[in-house]
Amino acid sequence: MGLGTNKKTSPQPQVPRHNIFMNFAAQINSILAALILLTAFGLLVQRRIYGLLHLFAWQGLFLSISTGIVGYVSNVNHLYISSVLTLVLKVIVLPYILHVLIIRMQIHKEVETVVNIPTTMLIGIALVIFSYHLTAPIIEISTLVTKSTLAVALATVMLGLLMMITRRNAVTQIIGFLSMENGLFLAATSATYGMPLVVELGVALDILIAAFIFGIFFFQIRTAFDSLDVNSMAKLKEED
Amino acid sequence: MSQFELVLFSIIILLSGLVIIPLFARYQKLLIYISFSLTALSSVLAAAGGALAVANNFNQSVTIPIGLPDLPVHLRLDPLSGFFLTVIGLLSFFVSIYSIGYIKAFVGKRSVTHLVIFYCLFLIGMFSVVLSDDAFSFLISWEVMAASSYFLVMFEDERTENRRAAFLYLVVAHIGAIAILLSFGIMAGAATDFKGFSGYTFDAMRQTEFSVGWATAAFLLAFFGFAAKAGVIPFHVWLPEAHPVAPSNVSALMSGVMLKTAIYGIIRVTFDLIGDFPWWWGAVVLMFGLITALMGILYAIMQQDIKRLLAYSSVENIGVILIGIGLAMIFASFEMPLLSALALTAALYHTLNHAMFKGLLFMGAGAVLHATNERNMEKMGGLIHKMPWTAVLFLIGCVSISALPPFNGFASEWLTFQAFLLSPSLPSPLLNLLIPLGATLVALTVALAAACFVKAFGITFLGHWRGGHNPSPPFDSPLAKGGYRGVKGGKGGLEVDWFMRSAMILTAVSCLVLGVVPTLIINWIDILPEQLIGSRIAASAGEFGWLWLTPIAHERASYSAPIVLIIVLAVVLLAYILLHIRKAAVHRAPLWDCGFEKITNRMQYNAASFSMPIRRIFGFLFSIREDVRAVYPTGNPLFPKRLHYHLKVRDRFWGLLYKPVADASIWISRKVGKLQQGRIQMYLIYSFITIIVLLLFLR
Amino acid sequence: MSQIYPVIIEILQIAILLIAAPVFIGWIRMLKCWSQGRTSAGILQPYRDIAKLFTKDVVLAENASWIFRFTPYLVFGVTVLVGAIVPILSVDLPLSATADVIVLIGLFAIARFFTALAGMDIGTAFGGMGSSREMMIASLAEPAMLMAIFTVSLVSRSTSLSQIVHVITSKGFILRPSIAFAVLAFIFIAIAETGRIPVDNPATHLELTMIHEAMILEYSGRHLALMEWAGMMKVFLFASIGIAVFFPWGIAPKDNLIYLPAAILFLAIKLCLAGTGLVLIETGLAKMRIFRIPEFLGSAFLFATLGMLSYFILE
């Protein structure tokens, strides 16, 4: 009756592993995808800035485990490296940097939102449905075990973007941006069992650099406007 | 006598009533007895004929050679029209009994002759709408129905609000009628390839395979035309204006059954006349249904006027019915006849149920209005002590409409939910994800309906009297003499007479019966989905006998209203008896006042405060104006003497949709008005120019 | 002979419901006392409270009508009926076909409807306030509840509780994100429906934060006893519904009385854990402001919806 029942019973991995493990791994992987989606929504509705950081770290953790499992399932060894890289970078380093930033700039009050939270939630649900609709044709032709997480990956990207749109604080903007990157990473692992290692290393480096640039950028914004509210950048617009 | 003759006979009785009634115009009381007995009789006949037609799968048409030459009137009694005849006939029977008691109060105040005449015409209109078998007689009946109800709304025409409401009603009804006319025009034209007009019979339309474009145009026009009549949001604004100001018996009929003729129209056009449709038509109906249901109930909760509240709640229920129809259309277009039959059955069942409980509630509101001459709930309270019968009956209506088992509202909404829960079997992934969200909107609606009717009953009948009485015609309220405390006869001092009471009792009993034996009802209406969709559900729904309702399969879901009723009653009785073996005294004591000692009736929660949390959460859907003004005594600027609180909740659609149109039409009429010169020569010039232009075209 | 088993189980189950509900509440209160460093009144204190109330005279408000007096009996009756339908011990209940989950929600709605009316009957500001808030919370909980049911019915193809138990226990354990989300949503909803912290505080009579207590403020004597008892059964039943839908392993299958003792043992263990979980939530969280509750129930709705979506997307 439903769509999903017979989908996961016949996985066709490129390099087959033992079937029971495969099934179980696929189940774990879909749980992890669900958790990533949940954290993406959590980022969208969380009011406190430390809560955002924690959620972001959790998202990174789930992503890292998921990458590891995909690596195991597909027998693609460099995915283990990506997994460890994700763990170090997104669960430890980046949250730490942001944490330091927050302490340095003394922002720990509630996050201001542009759109109210229930509405954001509903828009988020609509985005998930939309991304499922978009990826449905790809999922049909894909043969990978992880294909079903593609929709989640796309949804995570969109939710990250939505978060950047609906929040005003610059720190929340970077978290939204990083969460978007998490979504892209998940898409890469789920659609094609990961990008080549060189590309991934490059992306990781990029993100690290981006974080530093953002940090400098924050200080600049704050010295210029005395606030991290990105809306104050509207002052930069030239008056006619 | 066959079913058809029964029905035709009932219309003949009403027609003869039109002749007889004016003869008694001088004896108003007698007139009321005679005319309403006639309408009650004809309603019973119509209901019986309709019910038999459904039960026996009767299908026959007659052609009556009256009207224009070459355009005879075609009438047909088939199960679909039989079902709606039953709904209309049953409620109008109850309401006719009720009217005897209700209308008597007008005797001596104003003439009721024209009210009675239009009441008869109104019934004739409704009966013949569902019997018509060609576009021509359908539209004429439609107009008779609309025009007579216009005059009924106008009955107390000395009030401005009544005239305004009636006018608005007339305008929207006619815009709707134009859309319906165009739709029939398209179908009739397409049936004969736009040559000749023999396509105006429904038979001709039925036999035609419409092209996609024409079918879509016809469907959309018909849907919006009927939607305007049914009060589908955003075409609903006339409804909460017109229904409350009509006399309550008429409001009961308008809300309970007149709206259903539009549902009939939608079903007739889509399932019967067009027959073959793409899934997105169903999605359109479903979406309008969802919006209507949710917004309708939210607006209802905001109301302070009890009849307006009921009117908005009718909007909600029309939404619920449309949801069932929309689901049925979606399932049908994906070739799932069984599920489609389930959804359609839910919609039809809800149609019948809504007629009963909404009729009951309007009659109850009429009884309150009759006793207190007040529609504003803020000025009522505690009426359960003075009107015990009305209170119980109104409560039954509230319980039914709030979808609480084992009453009838629950049975049909439960079926709707079951239809929703089966939607994952649709082969479209997108619909799979979207339809559950629709189901949650229905759940929200149902829960809000319960909140709404806790408010309606609680504020009106419970607590203390909130003071205020308005001793003005047309009713000789006992309140007019000594206020609430001066009501003679202590308990039940404000109770209405036995005609009104017995009508309400009958309706309340039918609410319970319809809720307790859903399998029998489904068995009865099973022929409709069979004819319209080609599948029936009674076999699976009644698989385990009449006691158990198992819509598709017993392992899927089951419900047994009789057992719920019996066990709850048994446990209640048992607990009562066990706790009353040992005599424990019952003391009466004053309320706990928190040591404040000055607790007054004005400190109760009232209608506005009850709905405050919901107003706050869903406030963005309304245009709300709240003014708080404090009055300070001179010399003491810290402690305000009194606070004035003004709240105005308005329909957003009025400003968004209607006001621009109204303003534009006024603007245009101003411009056109310049043509008016008052000089005969100018008018001759206009005619002359027109003739010349026409001649040029015809050359 | 086997015709009689279901009837025995039915009676046994109602008896367990009536007896165990106060113990369950006693357990929760005891744990709560311990967690807050207080001495508890013992696990049987709820019995003593109810027994005391039953022997007391009834004091009615001057203005109370029959609705006020009828409501406790109705609420009690409806709750017992729900207890007869939920598979607490075994799926082999003769009454289980009377109602599926949606009807159960309807039955709880009856109790709530009349409790709200009783709150308004006496005509105090508190009663109306409680009724108004209760109806608001109930309205917002309903969509989330339906979505959770939808998710569960996607997996089990049924909304009948006995059938859900049967399907889930016979299929074996599968990790399903959809069910995980549904559990989360259900916990949120159950907290809201049974009026526990952070939505409502069952122990408070602090005037402005009351919801459920505000409605039953004027009750006394046997009426209050019935209301309290029904309230305890409601908490017990929500725990049992949660167990039946999400952790049904241990509920006795059809036609077998041998499993019953084991089922009772499993039930006791699961309820102890459920009570502990509830106490952890209640001590860990503070009561919310009333207008934060929509967000709380909004997240319940979000969880349930994600459950439904992940069923289609991930499974």
XYZ file of N, CA, C and O in Angstrom, chain C residues 196-293:
392
model
N 0.481 17.795 32.736
C 1.666 17.705 33.582
C 2.590 18.875 33.260
O 2.426 19.580 32.259
N 3.584 19.081 34.110
C 4.625 20.077 33.827
C 5.332 19.666 32.541
O 5.584 18.484 32.370
N 5.670 20.531 31.637
C 5.650 21.992 31.711
C 4.368 22.657 31.217
O 4.341 23.874 31.121
N 3.312 21.899 30.905
C 2.114 22.549 30.375
C 1.218 23.033 31.513
O 0.749 24.168 31.535
N 0.970 22.144 32.470
C 0.098 22.496 33.575
C 0.704 21.841 34.794
O 1.403 20.839 34.684
N 0.468 22.392 35.952
C 1.034 21.791 37.146
C -0.081 21.151 37.957
O -0.951 21.838 38.469
N -0.074 19.801 38.071
C -1.178 19.148 38.753
C -1.179 19.418 40.250
O -2.183 19.185 40.920
N -0.068 19.891 40.799
C 0.007 20.033 42.247
C -0.309 21.442 42.710
O -0.350 21.704 43.901
N -0.546 22.341 41.783
C -0.649 23.735 42.214
C -2.078 24.190 42.342
O -2.970 23.731 41.634
N -2.306 25.059 43.285
C -3.549 25.814 43.309
C -3.219 27.289 43.244
O -3.957 28.126 43.705
N -2.086 27.546 42.637
C -1.688 28.934 42.479
C -2.582 29.521 41.404
O -2.631 29.031 40.292
N -3.275 30.581 41.765
C -4.465 30.930 41.011
C -4.249 31.135 39.506
O -4.990 30.632 38.699
N -3.211 31.878 39.151
C -3.164 32.298 37.754
C -2.535 31.267 36.836
O -2.564 31.425 35.629
N -1.941 30.215 37.398
C -1.329 29.247 36.506
C -2.169 27.992 36.352
O -1.820 27.113 35.596
N -3.285 27.921 37.071
C -4.078 26.701 37.019
C -4.738 26.529 35.659
O -5.178 27.485 35.051
N -4.842 25.285 35.243
C -5.671 25.002 34.082
C -6.712 23.959 34.467
O -7.889 24.275 34.648
N -6.230 22.728 34.671
C -7.184 21.674 35.023
C -7.768 21.928 36.413
O -8.977 21.815 36.624
N -6.913 22.308 37.343
C -7.390 22.524 38.710
C -8.416 23.650 38.774
O -9.311 23.631 39.609
N -8.272 24.631 37.871
C -9.207 25.756 37.914
C -10.617 25.297 37.598
O -11.589 25.804 38.164
N -10.707 24.298 36.706
C -12.047 23.844 36.325
C -12.707 23.071 37.451
O -13.926 23.111 37.614
N -11.908 22.308 38.217
C -12.529 21.445 39.218
C -12.387 22.028 40.624
O -12.559 21.342 41.613
N -12.124 23.341 40.666
C -11.867 23.987 41.945
C -13.031 23.848 42.922
O -12.835 23.725 44.122
N -14.259 23.878 42.415
C -15.411 23.900 43.314
C -15.896 22.499 43.667
O -16.909 22.352 44.340
N -15.219 21.471 43.157
C -15.683 20.118 43.455
C -15.294 19.709 44.860
O -14.279 20.159 45.393
N -16.119 18.831 45.456
C -15.819 18.348 46.792
C -16.443 16.971 46.957
O -17.235 16.539 46.123
N -16.068 16.298 48.014
C -16.680 15.018 48.357
C -16.532 13.983 47.270
O -15.512 13.907 46.595
N -17.591 13.208 47.081
C -17.494 12.100 46.120
C -17.286 12.593 44.703
O -16.646 11.913 43.894
N -17.812 13.780 44.380
C -17.581 14.308 43.034
C -16.094 14.510 42.784
O -15.560 14.114 41.749
N -15.443 15.118 43.754
C -14.015 15.367 43.601
C -13.265 14.040 43.530
O -12.327 13.877 42.742
N -13.709 13.076 44.362
C -13.036 11.766 44.361
C -13.098 11.157 42.973
O -12.093 10.666 42.447
N -14.298 11.208 42.358
C -14.433 10.630 41.015
C -13.543 11.360 40.020
O -12.891 10.744 39.169
N -13.526 12.689 40.098
C -12.713 13.468 39.159
C -11.237 13.122 39.331
O -10.506 12.955 38.346
N -10.797 13.048 40.586
C -9.384 12.757 40.837
C -9.024 11.358 40.340
O -7.992 11.150 39.705
N -9.911 10.429 40.645
C -9.652 9.050 40.245
C -9.580 8.957 38.715
O -8.676 8.333 38.146
N -10.550 9.614 38.070
C -10.545 9.599 36.611
C -9.274 10.250 36.073
O -8.693 9.795 35.082
N -8.829 11.318 36.736
C -7.602 11.980 36.305
C -6.408 11.040 36.397
O -5.563 10.985 35.499
N -6.354 10.284 37.508
C -5.247 9.327 37.660
C -5.317 8.256 36.577
O -4.307 7.875 35.986
N -6.543 7.790 36.316
C -6.684 6.763 35.280
C -6.271 7.309 33.936
O -5.728 6.592 33.093
N -6.509 8.598 33.718
C -6.157 9.170 32.424
C -4.640 9.143 32.223
O -4.155 8.778 31.146
N -3.895 9.502 33.258
C -2.437 9.439 33.161
C -2.010 8.001 32.890
O -1.198 7.717 32.002
N -2.600 7.077 33.659
C -2.291 5.662 33.503
C -2.587 5.208 32.074
O -1.784 4.512 31.448
N -3.747 5.652 31.557
C -4.144 5.204 30.224
C -3.250 5.781 29.141
O -2.927 5.100 28.173
N -2.859 7.041 29.304
C -1.954 7.593 28.291
C -0.640 6.842 28.283
O -0.079 6.547 27.219
N -0.161 6.494 29.493
C 1.058 5.678 29.551
C 0.807 4.341 28.857
O 1.642 3.873 28.067
N -0.356 3.731 29.106
C -0.633 2.417 28.510
C -0.768 2.516 27.001
O -0.333 1.617 26.277
N -1.397 3.602 26.524
C -1.531 3.752 25.069
C -0.150 3.884 24.451
O 0.171 3.252 23.440
N 0.702 4.688 25.089
C 2.059 4.842 24.590
C 2.778 3.509 24.545
O 3.428 3.157 23.555
N 2.617 2.733 25.613
C 3.259 1.421 25.670
C 2.715 0.521 24.568
O 3.472 -0.139 23.850
N 1.401 0.521 24.419
C 0.789 -0.386 23.448
C 1.221 -0.046 22.029
O 1.448 -0.937 21.211
N 1.343 1.242 21.738
C 1.640 1.607 20.361
C 3.127 1.505 20.063
O 3.526 1.061 18.987
N 3.962 1.886 21.031
C 5.379 2.010 20.704
C 6.247 0.914 21.322
O 7.283 0.581 20.778
N 5.859 0.367 22.467
C 6.659 -0.684 23.097
C 5.765 -1.854 23.479
O 5.636 -2.192 24.648
N 5.123 -2.476 22.494
C 4.092 -3.455 22.850
C 4.642 -4.812 23.265
O 3.857 -5.668 23.648
N 5.959 -5.024 23.188
C 6.476 -6.367 23.489
C 6.182 -6.691 24.935
O 6.542 -5.949 25.842
N 5.503 -7.804 25.125
C 5.127 -8.192 26.484
C 3.628 -8.253 26.672
O 3.145 -8.931 27.569
N 2.883 -7.563 25.831
C 1.426 -7.660 25.923
C 1.004 -9.028 25.396
O 1.468 -9.470 24.353
N 0.121 -9.703 26.153
C -0.197 -11.086 25.829
C -0.937 -11.191 24.509
O -1.827 -10.387 24.225
N -0.572 -12.157 23.654
C -1.282 -12.345 22.388
C -2.621 -13.050 22.618
O -3.026 -13.309 23.750
N -3.276 -13.391 21.525
C -4.622 -13.959 21.596
C -4.618 -15.362 22.202
O -3.633 -16.078 22.150
N -5.788 -15.757 22.733
C -6.070 -17.135 23.136
C -5.025 -17.736 24.048
O -4.651 -18.888 23.905
N -4.480 -16.994 24.932
C -3.484 -17.599 25.799
C -3.489 -16.914 27.153
O -3.161 -15.741 27.262
N -3.881 -17.681 28.167
C -3.912 -17.096 29.497
C -2.553 -17.194 30.175
O -2.294 -16.496 31.138
N -1.678 -18.067 29.629
C -0.397 -18.314 30.306
C 0.477 -17.062 30.301
O 1.214 -16.801 31.230
N 0.331 -16.274 29.225
C 1.162 -15.087 29.127
C 0.760 -13.999 30.111
O 1.467 -13.042 30.299
N -0.418 -14.158 30.715
C -0.949 -13.043 31.506
C -0.033 -12.615 32.653
O 0.227 -11.419 32.805
N 0.459 -13.567 33.481
C 1.335 -13.122 34.570
C 2.540 -12.355 34.044
O 2.894 -11.300 34.580
N 3.119 -12.896 32.956
C 4.259 -12.192 32.363
C 3.844 -10.804 31.900
O 4.572 -9.826 32.094
N 2.640 -10.729 31.310
C 2.174 -9.432 30.819
C 2.042 -8.443 31.973
O 2.412 -7.274 31.847
N 1.523 -8.913 33.107
C 1.374 -8.020 34.261
C 2.744 -7.537 34.724
O 2.949 -6.343 34.993
N 3.708 -8.479 34.744
C 5.057 -8.107 35.170
C 5.654 -7.059 34.227
O 6.153 -6.011 34.664
N 5.545 -7.339 32.911
C 6.076 -6.386 31.936
C 5.418 -5.027 32.098
O 6.079 -3.990 32.048
N 4.092 -5.062 32.299
C 3.358 -3.802 32.447
C 3.919 -3.020 33.624
O 4.172 -1.813 33.522
N 4.119 -3.732 34.743
C 4.626 -3.059 35.942
C 5.982 -2.428 35.656
O 6.220 -1.253 35.978
N 6.859 -3.196 34.992
C 8.198 -2.659 34.720
C 8.104 -1.434 33.817
O 8.685 -0.376 34.083
N 7.319 -1.582 32.745
C 7.230 -0.468 31.784
C 6.629 0.767 32.432
O 7.073 1.895 32.182
N 5.611 0.558 33.281
C 4.987 1.714 33.920
C 5.956 2.382 34.888
O 5.988 3.616 34.977
N 6.746 1.561 35.599
C 7.750 2.143 36.496
C 8.688 3.038 35.703
O 8.982 4.170 36.098
N 9.126 2.526 34.541
C 10.043 3.312 33.716
C 9.342 4.572 33.205
O 9.918 5.657 33.220
N 8.084 4.405 32.766
C 7.348 5.573 32.252
C 7.218 6.626 33.343
O 7.419 7.824 33.098
N 6.894 6.160 34.563
C 6.763 7.099 35.684
C 8.078 7.812 35.942
O 8.117 9.030 36.140
N 9.170 7.046 35.904
C 10.478 7.656 36.132
C 10.769 8.715 35.080
O 11.219 9.819 35.389
N 10.464 8.352 33.826
C 10.685 9.309 32.751
C 9.895 10.587 32.980
O 10.411 11.702 32.843
N 8.632 10.413 33.368
C 7.779 11.577 33.603
C 8.352 12.450 34.712
O 8.400 13.680 34.592
N 8.826 11.796 35.781
C 9.389 12.565 36.889
C 10.641 13.307 36.440
O 10.839 14.476 36.800
N 11.454 12.641 35.607
C 12.659 13.320 35.113
C 12.260 14.573 34.336
O 12.848 15.639 34.513
N 11.241 14.429 33.473
C 10.798 15.603 32.706
C 10.287 16.681 33.654
O 10.632 17.855 33.537
N 9.476 16.257 34.624
C 8.825 17.248 35.483
C 9.803 17.965 36.392
O 9.615 19.142 36.700
N 10.830 17.245 36.858
C 11.783 17.942 37.717
C 12.782 18.739 36.896
O 13.309 19.733 37.371
N 12.993 18.313 35.654
C 13.983 18.988 34.837
C 13.483 20.281 34.210
O 14.261 21.151 33.875
N 12.184 20.390 34.072
C 11.642 21.549 33.353
C 10.823 22.432 34.282
O 10.287 21.967 35.287
N 10.726 23.675 33.901
C 9.861 24.596 34.652
C 8.565 24.755 33.879
O 8.516 24.528 32.670
N 7.494 25.140 34.568
C 6.234 25.325 33.878
C 6.348 26.489 32.900
O 6.951 27.509 33.206
N 5.737 26.295 31.734
C 5.839 27.324 30.707
C 4.802 28.409 30.903
O 3.762 28.176 31.506
N 5.094 29.545 30.337
C 4.053 30.566 30.222
C 2.970 30.018 29.306
O 3.248 29.242 28.384
N 1.736 30.484 29.515
C 0.636 29.879 28.769
C 0.791 30.069 27.267
O 0.480 29.183 26.487
N 1.340 31.197 26.847
C 1.431 31.401 25.404
C 2.719 30.859 24.803
O 3.032 31.105 23.650
N 3.505 30.112 25.623
C 4.563 29.314 25.037
C 4.034 27.919 24.688
O 4.674 27.173 23.960
N 2.872 27.566 25.231
C 2.328 26.229 24.973
C 2.068 26.001 23.475
O 2.360 24.923 22.974
